[in-house]
Amino acid sequence: MASMRVDATATPLRNGYVLVAGGGTSAAELYDPRTGRWFSLGAMATSRQRHTATLLSSGKVLVVGGGTSVLAAGGAELFDPDTNSWSAVTGLDVPRSQHTATLLPDGRVLVVGGDSGSGNALSSALLYSPATGTWAATGRMGAARLGHTATLLPDGQVLVTGGRDSANGTVLATAERYDAMTGEWTPVGSMTTQRMGHTATLLLSGQVLVAGGFAGSLATDTSELFDPGTGTWTSQGLLPSLCVFHTATLLTSGQVLVTGGSTGGQPYLDRAVLYSPATGTWAETATMATRRISHAAALLPSGDVLVLGGVSQVGSRNASAERYRPAVPPWSTAASLVTARSQLSTTRLDTGDVLVAGGASSAGALSSAVLYDEATNTWRDTAALGTARFLHSATPLSDGRVLVSGGQRDASTWLSATEVYAPTTGTWTPVGDLGTGRARHTATLLSSGKVLVTGGASGASTSSTLASAELFNPSTGTWSPTSAMGHARTYHAAVRLPSGEVLVMGGSSTGTDPITASAELFNPTTGTWSPTGSMAVARYGHIAVPLGNGSQVLVAGGWGVDGPLRSAELYDVARGTWRTVAPMSLPRYLPHATVLPSGRVLVVTGEGGSGLGVLDSAEVYDAAMNAWTVAGTLSTRNTHHGLSLLPSGRVLVAGGSGSGGARVGVDVYSPAP
């Protein structure tokens, strides 16, 4: 780094950079994980240490307070990544350091406790509203605290643990919860150990792991879990050593990486350890290049962890940085395709193989098809399609065959031809044509075994967007028209519900509704459509996947009236209504998604719009926690690929396109348990 830093903050931004601020200085800089380079920024208005930095819903960063116990920094500042500039935020009640700041689900920031500069701990709490740029007092904690932790729980409440009641006072074992709806604090069970200088990490299970810290005047090697459902604590395994003023980072694997710190004296630690939620135990991993205490750590989009600054020994500040790379990265490359292709289809067969069919290359539409074997990580040829095509649909039928329908042959030819692949013979058989040539349509397997095709486009103009729907009968190999949708739609999505009905939502439409939020239901028994609740946000090119037992449908991303969207919402099947949920970390147009064995949803790449372009990142949504977590980066920026869940529970992403056109690359994602 350009500056030596102790007790700095490291905040991952939406553009992929990491903002590093303060640490005994007013200087700030950006880290680019792709190149490993640092870029100096304009300085903050004041030197800050032991401050907080919170990424807001807008993408800006709120920096609050900082300083030492004898001189806490007053005021707050906002960093704008679009202009790389700072602006003052007025109205902070008192100077604060060693406080906490937590982004609430409604976009406000809860600032809690800390040291006002006199050495006395604060019990007061404030809410910052980014919409108005103002502060408001909220309920006071039951205990004054500094050096505590604050963790946003899945239910939207905030858990505060431990800390001291003054700069040199008693270390606390108590914990309490803040309810943003009421503005009140409620005590919960005390930790098994009093702690200050510890860490608290929200696990993928929704539990909170608390590790290390000072248990009075001595450091501790204990750890424990808080269960939000019962409000109780359970002891976990011992860390390999006493540990205080370390960092703890949740990895994409669900493990927790703890780095550096101190045993309570000299020398400071260069070791790193991993906590495994499956066993509740700790194990050492690779040693850092430098001893560090009071350093900072940030999870990068790739799944690596950036560790920076701190103190390596008494009297020696540190400007160095290093990266931890997990032994099992979230993404790894697999055997490449022989032929570069984008806008292809991928279909998991009953055999476990994945069928890749068609697509587009620099030479035009492809008819070739190949099979991927996960066990051997190999591709093998199978019979070619009868019709070269891209932007088609591929639908697994009830008998194990695959129906391929529609698509385009070139920029001016929309196809009605359909064909069926039989895995037992490795051959394609042409079947009846669609009544209307179409691409960018949806194709949904019904409970009856028939396939419902809806919408799409039959030409390049907006007026060619279709409202029509057709049914394929596998027994006869023929198509028949069914009732048209209430809206013409392309780039829409469709999901079969447990009732057998099909939910169709969003899309690019025609007339006065060019981007529609409307949704409708197809009843296979009557062959008719009926409207249901509209989405909160009009969108097309989004993902839609059923959750759990099918009682909810997650919709995320797409293109809205102002460009690519971060927003996400859930459809309640029983009520026919939508509610907004936590947004993705990045806007994503035309991403791909699948439900993982854990029930979480993996959303992959897409286009991020101006300043971001084609993406290489992925993220995972957990409905129980209403939270998105980093899911690593693919080998290249990539969209228009094919995605399929493999027999092992891993996810295959094949082909696609980026800045270099269609690609042969293949990536495999390994999900957390």
XYZ file of C-alpha atoms in Angstrom:
673
model
C 0.000 0.000 0.000
C 1.009 3.619 -0.266
C 0.479 4.125 3.489
C 1.215 2.154 6.647
C -2.057 1.401 8.435
C -3.195 0.075 11.821
C -6.897 -0.515 12.582
C -7.852 0.486 9.021
C -11.007 -0.586 7.194
C -11.150 -2.599 3.946
C -14.486 -2.425 2.099
C -15.227 -4.384 -1.121
C -17.027 -2.120 -3.604
C -19.530 -3.144 -6.264
C -17.042 -2.398 -9.042
C -14.728 -5.104 -7.692
C -12.210 -2.763 -6.070
C -11.499 -2.632 -2.323
C -11.573 0.729 -0.540
C -8.934 0.944 2.215
C -9.296 3.952 4.503
C -7.647 5.311 7.628
C -5.613 3.328 10.080
C -3.857 6.219 11.804
C -3.994 8.375 8.688
C -6.488 10.303 6.576
C -5.146 8.649 3.413
C -7.295 6.295 1.340
C -6.548 4.013 -1.582
C -8.149 1.436 -3.859
C -6.979 -2.131 -4.461
C -7.672 -3.815 -7.797
C -7.869 -7.599 -7.217
C -7.516 -8.335 -10.936
C -4.129 -6.665 -11.308
C -2.933 -6.527 -7.697
C -2.330 -2.782 -8.057
C -3.024 0.027 -5.580
C -4.372 3.477 -6.523
C -4.138 6.445 -4.162
C -7.268 8.531 -3.591
C -7.970 11.940 -2.196
C -7.654 11.972 1.589
C -10.503 12.004 4.074
C -11.135 15.202 6.002
C -9.553 13.767 9.136
C -7.238 11.008 10.294
C -9.200 7.959 11.425
C -8.405 4.762 13.330
C -10.797 2.214 14.834
C -13.523 3.785 12.720
C -16.208 1.958 10.731
C -16.843 1.796 6.979
C -20.235 0.596 5.716
C -21.177 -0.146 2.106
C -24.588 1.461 1.552
C -27.338 0.243 -0.764
C -26.384 3.042 -3.175
C -22.830 1.700 -3.504
C -21.379 4.602 -1.528
C -19.397 3.991 1.681
C -20.221 5.644 5.005
C -17.153 6.156 7.233
C -17.881 7.051 10.851
C -15.694 8.227 13.739
C -12.366 6.679 14.669
C -9.388 7.699 16.777
C -7.896 6.479 20.041
C -9.426 6.304 23.488
C -8.096 9.774 24.243
C -9.099 11.414 20.973
C -12.063 10.000 19.095
C -12.615 11.442 15.616
C -15.735 13.508 15.146
C -18.073 13.385 12.191
C -18.557 11.066 9.282
C -17.822 11.055 5.561
C -19.204 9.471 2.404
C -17.067 7.933 -0.345
C -18.583 7.970 -3.835
C -16.991 5.286 -6.079
C -18.385 6.946 -9.208
C -16.295 10.068 -8.605
C -13.683 8.622 -6.191
C -14.371 11.570 -3.902
C -15.308 12.240 -0.282
C -18.064 14.440 1.123
C -18.879 15.400 4.691
C -21.794 13.894 6.624
C -22.872 16.157 9.465
C -24.983 15.469 12.524
C -23.093 12.701 14.365
C -24.003 13.243 18.026
C -20.562 12.768 19.641
C -17.132 11.608 18.461
C -16.916 7.814 18.482
C -14.242 5.134 18.112
C -14.307 1.380 18.732
C -18.030 1.504 17.916
C -19.888 -0.663 15.405
C -21.904 0.216 12.294
C -24.398 -2.211 10.750
C -26.337 -1.881 7.488
C -29.978 -2.737 8.184
C -32.288 -4.397 5.621
C -34.132 -1.108 5.070
C -30.893 0.642 4.022
C -30.312 2.588 7.238
C -27.102 2.227 9.272
C -27.144 1.434 12.992
C -24.168 2.946 14.864
C -23.749 1.556 18.365
C -21.677 2.409 21.444
C -17.958 3.137 21.334
C -15.627 5.557 23.072
C -16.424 9.282 22.940
C -12.778 10.177 23.540
C -12.905 10.352 27.324
C -12.248 6.638 27.820
C -15.847 6.019 28.859
C -18.014 3.638 26.855
C -21.267 4.805 25.278
C -24.619 3.044 25.509
C -26.274 5.288 22.919
C -27.165 4.206 19.391
C -27.913 6.196 16.233
C -29.597 5.511 12.911
C -28.234 7.091 9.722
C -30.675 7.472 6.840
C -28.907 7.657 3.451
C -32.109 8.912 1.822
C -32.060 12.120 3.857
C -28.434 12.194 5.023
C -29.608 12.625 8.610
C -29.042 10.965 11.987
C -31.664 10.023 14.552
C -31.268 8.670 18.060
C -32.730 5.227 18.754
C -32.987 3.029 21.856
C -29.993 2.846 24.186
C -28.303 -0.459 24.904
C -28.717 -2.076 28.275
C -24.944 -1.784 28.804
C -22.382 0.793 27.701
C -19.805 -0.862 25.409
C -16.688 -0.216 23.366
C -14.719 -2.796 21.396
C -17.829 -4.962 21.028
C -19.140 -6.723 17.907
C -22.414 -6.246 16.023
C -23.889 -8.849 13.650
C -26.961 -8.546 11.426
C -29.102 -11.651 11.992
C -31.282 -13.337 9.345
C -34.448 -11.878 10.906
C -33.122 -8.319 10.495
C -32.256 -7.825 14.158
C -28.715 -6.943 15.285
C -26.768 -8.996 17.846
C -24.240 -7.072 19.965
C -21.739 -9.029 22.061
C -19.112 -8.295 24.700
C -16.766 -5.315 24.752
C -15.603 -3.233 27.744
C -17.618 -0.855 29.874
C -14.760 1.681 29.652
C -11.306 1.938 28.089
C -9.699 0.131 31.032
C -12.832 -1.304 32.583
C -14.579 -4.638 32.890
C -14.750 -7.017 29.937
C -18.371 -8.047 29.322
C -19.959 -11.420 28.626
C -23.421 -9.969 28.045
C -25.181 -9.800 24.700
C -28.303 -8.026 23.464
C -30.434 -7.725 20.356
C -31.698 -4.599 18.571
C -35.071 -4.630 16.823
C -35.180 -1.990 14.084
C -38.983 -2.169 13.960
C -39.345 -1.024 17.578
C -35.989 0.669 18.147
C -35.581 -1.336 21.342
C -32.889 -3.598 22.814
C -33.555 -6.974 24.420
C -30.980 -8.906 26.469
C -30.179 -12.437 25.334
C -28.229 -15.157 27.093
C -24.700 -14.175 28.084
C -21.723 -15.738 26.347
C -19.939 -18.540 28.176
C -16.852 -16.281 28.246
C -16.446 -12.518 28.677
C -14.843 -11.080 25.500
C -13.309 -7.947 24.049
C -11.143 -7.846 20.909
C -13.010 -10.918 19.639
C -14.745 -11.538 16.305
C -18.348 -12.449 15.484
C -19.167 -14.081 12.132
C -22.592 -14.901 10.705
C -22.408 -18.453 9.327
C -24.384 -19.811 6.391
C -26.545 -21.657 8.933
C -27.716 -18.329 10.395
C -25.813 -18.947 13.619
C -23.115 -16.553 14.860
C -19.579 -17.770 15.592
C -17.745 -15.776 18.282
C -14.018 -16.469 18.624
C -11.116 -15.397 20.809
C -10.669 -12.020 22.476
C -9.694 -10.895 25.934
C -11.521 -12.832 28.673
C -10.722 -10.254 31.326
C -7.011 -9.433 31.341
C -5.970 -12.588 29.487
C -6.542 -13.701 25.892
C -8.698 -16.765 25.272
C -8.644 -19.573 22.702
C -12.326 -20.440 23.140
C -15.131 -20.094 20.598
C -18.889 -20.415 20.831
C -22.040 -20.347 18.688
C -25.136 -18.205 19.147
C -28.442 -19.650 17.953
C -30.854 -16.794 17.104
C -33.811 -19.162 17.349
C -33.203 -20.096 20.988
C -31.085 -17.136 22.099
C -28.544 -19.536 23.576
C -24.798 -20.133 23.304
C -22.965 -23.420 22.665
C -19.225 -23.918 23.166
C -17.206 -24.893 20.104
C -13.669 -26.180 19.630
C -10.560 -24.372 20.851
C -8.453 -22.286 18.483
C -4.882 -23.603 18.092
C -3.660 -20.678 20.229
C -4.847 -17.798 22.348
C -6.082 -15.103 19.977
C -7.066 -11.435 20.259
C -7.346 -8.542 17.772
C -7.426 -11.003 14.862
C -9.706 -10.949 11.810
C -12.390 -13.481 10.863
C -13.715 -13.867 7.309
C -16.519 -16.125 6.087
C -15.269 -17.998 3.006
C -17.398 -19.108 0.063
C -17.023 -22.684 1.368
C -18.854 -21.744 4.570
C -15.647 -22.042 6.606
C -14.274 -19.119 8.641
C -10.690 -17.925 8.176
C -9.078 -16.340 11.255
C -5.794 -14.521 10.655
C -3.092 -13.029 12.864
C -3.679 -11.295 16.163
C -1.877 -11.868 19.420
C -1.758 -14.365 22.267
C -1.933 -11.375 24.563
C 1.723 -10.470 24.246
C 4.732 -10.735 21.916
C 5.410 -11.965 19.295
C 2.316 -11.225 17.233
C 0.867 -14.052 15.162
C 1.486 -14.968 11.544
C -0.714 -18.039 11.684
C -4.098 -18.553 10.075
C -6.723 -21.088 11.098
C -9.953 -22.401 9.621
C -13.206 -23.133 11.436
C -15.349 -25.906 9.955
C -19.078 -25.558 10.779
C -19.660 -29.239 10.008
C -17.441 -30.354 12.907
C -17.243 -27.237 15.072
C -13.461 -27.538 15.082
C -10.436 -25.427 14.142
C -7.378 -26.394 12.072
C -4.306 -24.464 11.014
C -3.845 -23.509 7.378
C -1.072 -21.710 5.473
C 1.002 -19.229 7.473
C 0.983 -15.550 6.493
C 4.141 -13.941 5.139
C 4.019 -11.291 7.895
C 3.000 -11.223 11.548
C -0.032 -8.974 11.985
C -2.244 -7.540 14.710
C -4.919 -4.839 14.314
C -4.924 -5.500 10.566
C -7.855 -5.639 8.122
C -9.259 -8.398 5.922
C -11.759 -8.437 3.053
C -13.341 -11.227 1.021
C -12.665 -10.601 -2.679
C -15.098 -11.449 -5.498
C -12.834 -14.368 -6.468
C -13.211 -15.990 -3.048
C -9.666 -15.015 -2.022
C -9.127 -13.011 1.175
C -7.108 -9.788 1.144
C -5.209 -9.156 4.405
C -3.431 -5.837 4.879
C -1.626 -3.540 7.280
C -1.476 -3.899 11.041
C 1.505 -4.161 13.369
C 4.141 -6.844 12.852
C 6.034 -6.019 16.047
C 5.988 -3.278 18.648
C 6.848 0.057 17.061
C 6.570 -1.258 13.504
C 3.550 -0.356 11.385
C 2.846 -2.267 8.227
C 1.995 -1.247 4.653
C 2.157 -4.754 3.188
C -0.746 -6.823 1.890
C -1.200 -10.476 0.974
C -3.922 -12.776 -0.321
C -5.171 -16.098 0.987
C -6.329 -18.526 -1.663
C -8.564 -21.348 -0.379
C -7.389 -24.898 -1.011
C -10.656 -25.558 -2.849
C -11.592 -22.399 -4.773
C -15.274 -21.840 -5.533
C -14.604 -22.091 -9.271
C -12.199 -24.325 -11.166
C -11.708 -24.928 -14.870
C -12.844 -28.166 -16.478
C -12.036 -29.761 -19.823
C -12.731 -27.288 -22.627
C -15.257 -27.687 -25.397
C -13.793 -28.541 -28.781
C -15.915 -25.891 -30.484
C -16.428 -22.353 -29.169
C -20.122 -21.633 -28.744
C -22.514 -19.176 -27.090
C -26.326 -18.999 -26.851
C -26.266 -22.783 -26.520
C -28.371 -25.162 -24.417
C -27.197 -27.450 -21.617
C -29.391 -30.267 -20.309
C -28.671 -32.731 -17.512
C -29.698 -36.219 -18.662
C -30.986 -39.060 -16.483
C -27.611 -40.748 -17.061
C -25.882 -37.855 -15.288
C -24.210 -36.653 -18.477
C -24.797 -33.077 -19.632
C -25.933 -32.556 -23.218
C -24.644 -29.389 -24.901
C -26.437 -28.680 -28.155
C -26.191 -26.012 -30.835
C -25.253 -22.411 -30.183
C -23.497 -19.766 -32.212
C -19.838 -19.401 -33.154
C -17.981 -16.870 -35.253
C -18.910 -18.992 -38.263
C -22.630 -18.970 -37.489
C -25.174 -21.340 -35.999
C -23.967 -24.783 -34.880
C -25.635 -28.148 -35.250
C -23.037 -30.133 -33.293
C -23.789 -31.635 -29.882
C -21.511 -33.060 -27.192
C -21.837 -34.855 -23.841
C -19.943 -34.029 -20.625
C -19.024 -36.801 -18.167
C -18.322 -35.341 -14.728
C -16.631 -38.502 -13.424
C -13.949 -38.408 -16.122
C -14.049 -34.650 -16.874
C -14.286 -35.408 -20.580
C -16.411 -34.443 -23.548
C -17.507 -36.850 -26.263
C -19.336 -36.255 -29.508
C -22.904 -37.322 -30.029
C -25.157 -37.005 -33.077
C -25.584 -33.520 -34.492
C -28.873 -31.645 -34.485
C -30.845 -31.866 -37.687
C -31.058 -28.058 -37.737
C -28.263 -25.688 -36.724
C -29.644 -23.233 -34.163
C -29.007 -20.846 -31.285
C -31.288 -19.110 -28.736
C -33.407 -22.259 -28.742
C -34.940 -24.086 -25.772
C -34.033 -27.573 -24.519
C -36.512 -29.365 -22.263
C -36.035 -32.753 -20.543
C -39.113 -34.904 -21.152
C -40.644 -37.333 -18.656
C -39.215 -40.346 -20.500
C -35.614 -39.031 -20.373
C -35.505 -37.636 -23.902
C -34.791 -33.961 -24.639
C -36.979 -31.681 -26.745
C -35.179 -28.894 -28.629
C -37.447 -26.272 -30.152
C -37.205 -23.032 -32.083
C -34.301 -20.630 -31.976
C -32.551 -18.828 -34.806
C -30.386 -20.035 -37.680
C -29.035 -16.544 -38.399
C -29.885 -12.901 -37.779
C -32.928 -13.050 -40.049
C -34.230 -16.630 -39.701
C -36.459 -17.695 -36.788
C -37.037 -21.426 -36.609
C -40.170 -23.509 -36.104
C -38.305 -26.817 -36.468
C -38.183 -29.066 -33.385
C -36.404 -32.335 -32.685
C -35.991 -34.858 -29.881
C -32.752 -36.398 -28.556
C -32.803 -39.985 -27.280
C -29.903 -40.668 -24.842
C -30.262 -44.445 -25.250
C -29.376 -44.255 -28.957
C -27.562 -40.928 -29.063
C -29.686 -39.792 -31.976
C -32.002 -36.924 -32.906
C -35.440 -37.368 -34.437
C -37.340 -34.513 -36.103
C -40.888 -33.998 -34.823
C -43.692 -31.655 -35.743
C -42.935 -27.984 -36.286
C -44.038 -25.202 -33.993
C -46.996 -23.261 -35.309
C -44.833 -20.127 -35.160
C -41.071 -19.813 -35.490
C -39.722 -18.270 -32.294
C -36.610 -17.611 -30.210
C -36.065 -16.323 -26.659
C -39.238 -18.149 -25.639
C -39.800 -20.367 -22.598
C -40.481 -24.125 -22.650
C -41.901 -25.756 -19.504
C -42.554 -29.442 -18.825
C -46.090 -29.901 -17.475
C -47.283 -32.546 -15.005
C -49.027 -34.301 -17.893
C -45.723 -34.772 -19.733
C -46.613 -32.183 -22.347
C -44.430 -29.091 -22.922
C -45.785 -25.550 -22.849
C -43.975 -23.014 -25.049
C -44.779 -19.350 -24.476
C -43.960 -16.072 -26.164
C -40.603 -15.183 -27.604
C -40.005 -13.295 -30.806
C -40.560 -14.299 -34.425
C -38.491 -11.477 -35.910
C -36.146 -8.607 -35.193
C -38.744 -5.867 -34.688
C -40.569 -5.150 -31.444
C -43.842 -5.902 -33.176
C -42.712 -9.521 -33.620
C -42.922 -10.167 -29.846
C -45.388 -13.007 -29.312
C -48.255 -13.620 -26.910
C -49.070 -17.003 -28.402
C -48.517 -20.321 -26.642
C -48.305 -23.902 -27.896
C -48.348 -27.403 -26.422
C -46.119 -30.307 -27.467
C -47.451 -33.848 -27.079
C -44.530 -36.319 -26.761
C -46.827 -39.256 -27.576
C -47.680 -37.917 -31.025
C -44.694 -35.627 -31.615
C -47.039 -32.810 -32.583
C -47.785 -29.240 -31.499
C -51.196 -27.686 -30.918
C -52.105 -24.080 -30.114
C -53.451 -23.140 -26.710
C -54.775 -19.866 -25.332
C -52.559 -16.821 -25.830
C -51.083 -14.971 -22.874
C -52.545 -11.663 -21.795
C -49.213 -9.996 -22.670
C -46.798 -10.436 -25.545
C -43.449 -11.362 -23.981
C -39.867 -12.155 -24.855
C -36.864 -12.462 -22.522
C -39.450 -13.465 -19.905
C -39.324 -16.407 -17.457
C -41.604 -19.319 -16.602
C -41.786 -21.676 -13.603
C -44.040 -24.699 -13.024
C -45.759 -24.509 -9.637
C -46.675 -27.449 -7.350
C -50.318 -27.094 -8.431
C -49.266 -27.873 -12.011
C -49.930 -24.312 -13.114
C -47.189 -22.333 -14.876
C -46.201 -18.876 -13.639
C -44.975 -16.541 -16.405
C -43.602 -13.149 -15.423
C -41.963 -10.072 -16.846
C -40.407 -9.720 -20.244
C -39.935 -7.248 -23.031
C -43.395 -6.468 -24.344
C -45.123 -4.213 -26.862
C -47.213 -1.057 -26.921
C -47.429 1.019 -23.749
C -45.791 -1.756 -21.673
C -42.333 -2.224 -23.282
C -40.868 -3.596 -20.044
C -43.578 -5.363 -18.095
C -43.956 -6.227 -14.421
C -47.081 -8.268 -15.130
C -47.410 -11.959 -14.319
C -49.972 -14.569 -15.283
C -50.825 -18.210 -14.626
C -51.515 -20.979 -17.150
C -53.975 -23.657 -16.073
C -53.188 -26.887 -17.969
C -56.595 -28.380 -17.151
C -58.564 -25.575 -18.796
C -55.854 -24.340 -21.157
C -56.495 -20.776 -20.047
C -54.524 -17.878 -18.571
C -55.405 -15.711 -15.579
C -53.579 -12.659 -14.210
C -51.805 -12.782 -10.864
C -50.021 -10.124 -8.846
C -47.525 -7.979 -10.738
C -43.874 -7.818 -9.709
C -42.633 -4.800 -7.799
C -40.182 -4.037 -10.618
C -40.718 -4.302 -14.374
C -37.931 -6.419 -15.875
C -36.810 -8.709 -18.673
C -33.791 -10.971 -19.041
C -34.128 -12.009 -15.377
C -33.880 -15.343 -13.567
C -36.804 -17.149 -11.922
C -36.415 -20.294 -9.804
C -38.740 -22.092 -7.349
C -37.576 -22.277 -3.731
C -37.931 -25.085 -1.219
C -41.204 -26.970 -1.717
C -42.246 -24.613 -4.498
C -44.260 -22.305 -2.265
C -42.130 -19.350 -3.371
C -40.428 -18.248 -6.599
C -37.295 -16.092 -6.585
C -36.913 -13.494 -9.341
C -33.697 -11.464 -9.582
C -31.848 -9.166 -11.938
C -32.755 -8.455 -15.530
C -33.131 -5.154 -17.333
C -35.405 -2.409 -16.001
C -36.356 1.070 -17.106
C -32.976 2.414 -15.933
C -30.788 -0.485 -17.081
C -29.480 -3.649 -15.387
C -31.092 -4.478 -12.048
C -29.815 -5.615 -8.645
C -33.297 -6.022 -7.239
C -34.843 -9.334 -6.237
C -38.329 -10.364 -5.153
C -40.254 -13.432 -4.015
C -43.627 -14.629 -5.341
C -45.890 -16.184 -2.723
C -47.701 -18.951 -4.579
C -50.549 -19.263 -2.085
C -51.295 -15.536 -1.998
C -50.372 -14.610 -5.555
C -48.342 -11.657 -4.302
C -44.766 -10.392 -4.544
C -42.467 -8.934 -1.897
C -39.098 -7.308 -2.317
C -36.108 -9.085 -0.746
C -32.419 -8.249 -0.372
C -30.863 -7.067 -3.664
C -27.889 -8.734 -5.309
C -24.461 -7.178 -4.865
C -24.293 -6.343 -8.594
C -26.792 -5.572 -11.356
C -27.136 -8.587 -13.661
C -28.881 -8.714 -17.040
C -29.291 -12.163 -18.652
C -27.650 -14.100 -15.813
C -28.169 -17.853 -15.344
C -29.277 -19.539 -12.124
C -29.873 -22.915 -10.510
C -31.028 -24.213 -7.149
C -28.147 -25.877 -5.265
C -28.531 -29.060 -3.181
C -28.558 -26.869 -0.043
C -31.644 -25.046 -1.343
C -29.666 -21.855 -1.928
C -29.721 -20.276 -5.397
C -26.570 -19.698 -7.454
C -26.753 -16.744 -9.868
C -23.952 -16.581 -12.436
C -22.489 -13.621 -14.390
C -24.705 -11.617 -16.764
C -24.128 -8.074 -17.964
C -23.628 -5.318 -15.394
C -24.192 -2.291 -17.607
C -22.103 0.860 -17.869
C -18.830 0.673 -15.962
C -19.141 -3.060 -15.284
C -19.731 -4.690 -18.673
C -19.883 -8.475 -18.972
C -19.376 -9.994 -15.513
C -17.259 -12.903 -14.310
C -18.677 -13.059 -10.770
C -21.375 -15.158 -9.120
C -23.384 -14.913 -5.922
C -25.670 -17.115 -3.845
C -29.058 -16.286 -2.308
C -30.173 -17.886 0.947
C -33.908 -17.377 1.466
C -33.773 -18.328 5.154
C -31.247 -15.546 5.795
C -32.541 -13.218 3.056
C -28.928 -12.584 2.132
C -26.600 -12.805 -0.850
C -23.032 -14.027 -0.430
C -20.005 -13.943 -2.701
C -19.671 -17.076 -4.853
C -16.337 -16.445 -6.568
C -15.358 -15.553 -10.116
C -15.187 -17.619 -13.288
C -12.048 -17.915 -15.400
C -13.241 -15.156 -17.762
C -15.981 -12.572 -18.137
C -18.782 -14.528 -19.692
C -22.455 -14.417 -20.640
C -24.792 -16.356 -22.994
C -23.358 -19.602 -21.606
C -25.071 -22.838 -20.631
C -25.489 -23.894 -16.994
C -26.345 -27.277 -15.515
C -26.348 -28.905 -12.076
C -24.036 -31.940 -12.042
C -24.691 -35.255 -10.207
C -22.192 -34.293 -7.479
C -24.042 -31.065 -6.703
C -21.424 -28.976 -8.455
C -22.475 -26.647 -11.284
C -21.179 -26.727 -14.867
C -20.932 -23.512 -16.902
C -20.044 -24.241 -20.510
C -19.171 -21.965 -23.408
C -20.634 -18.489 -23.623
C -19.188 -15.243 -24.890
C -17.089 -12.354 -23.634
C -14.894 -9.680 -25.152
C -13.284 -12.261 -27.435
C -16.541 -13.682 -28.776
C -17.707 -17.276 -28.327
C -15.506 -19.340 -26.020
C -14.516 -22.964 -25.484
C -13.881 -22.506 -21.753
C -15.750 -24.496 -19.123
C -15.969 -23.670 -15.397
C -17.231 -25.761 -12.480
C -18.593 -24.335 -9.213
C -18.197 -26.206 -5.908
C -20.931 -25.051 -3.503
C -20.751 -24.731 0.261
C -22.539 -27.509 2.200
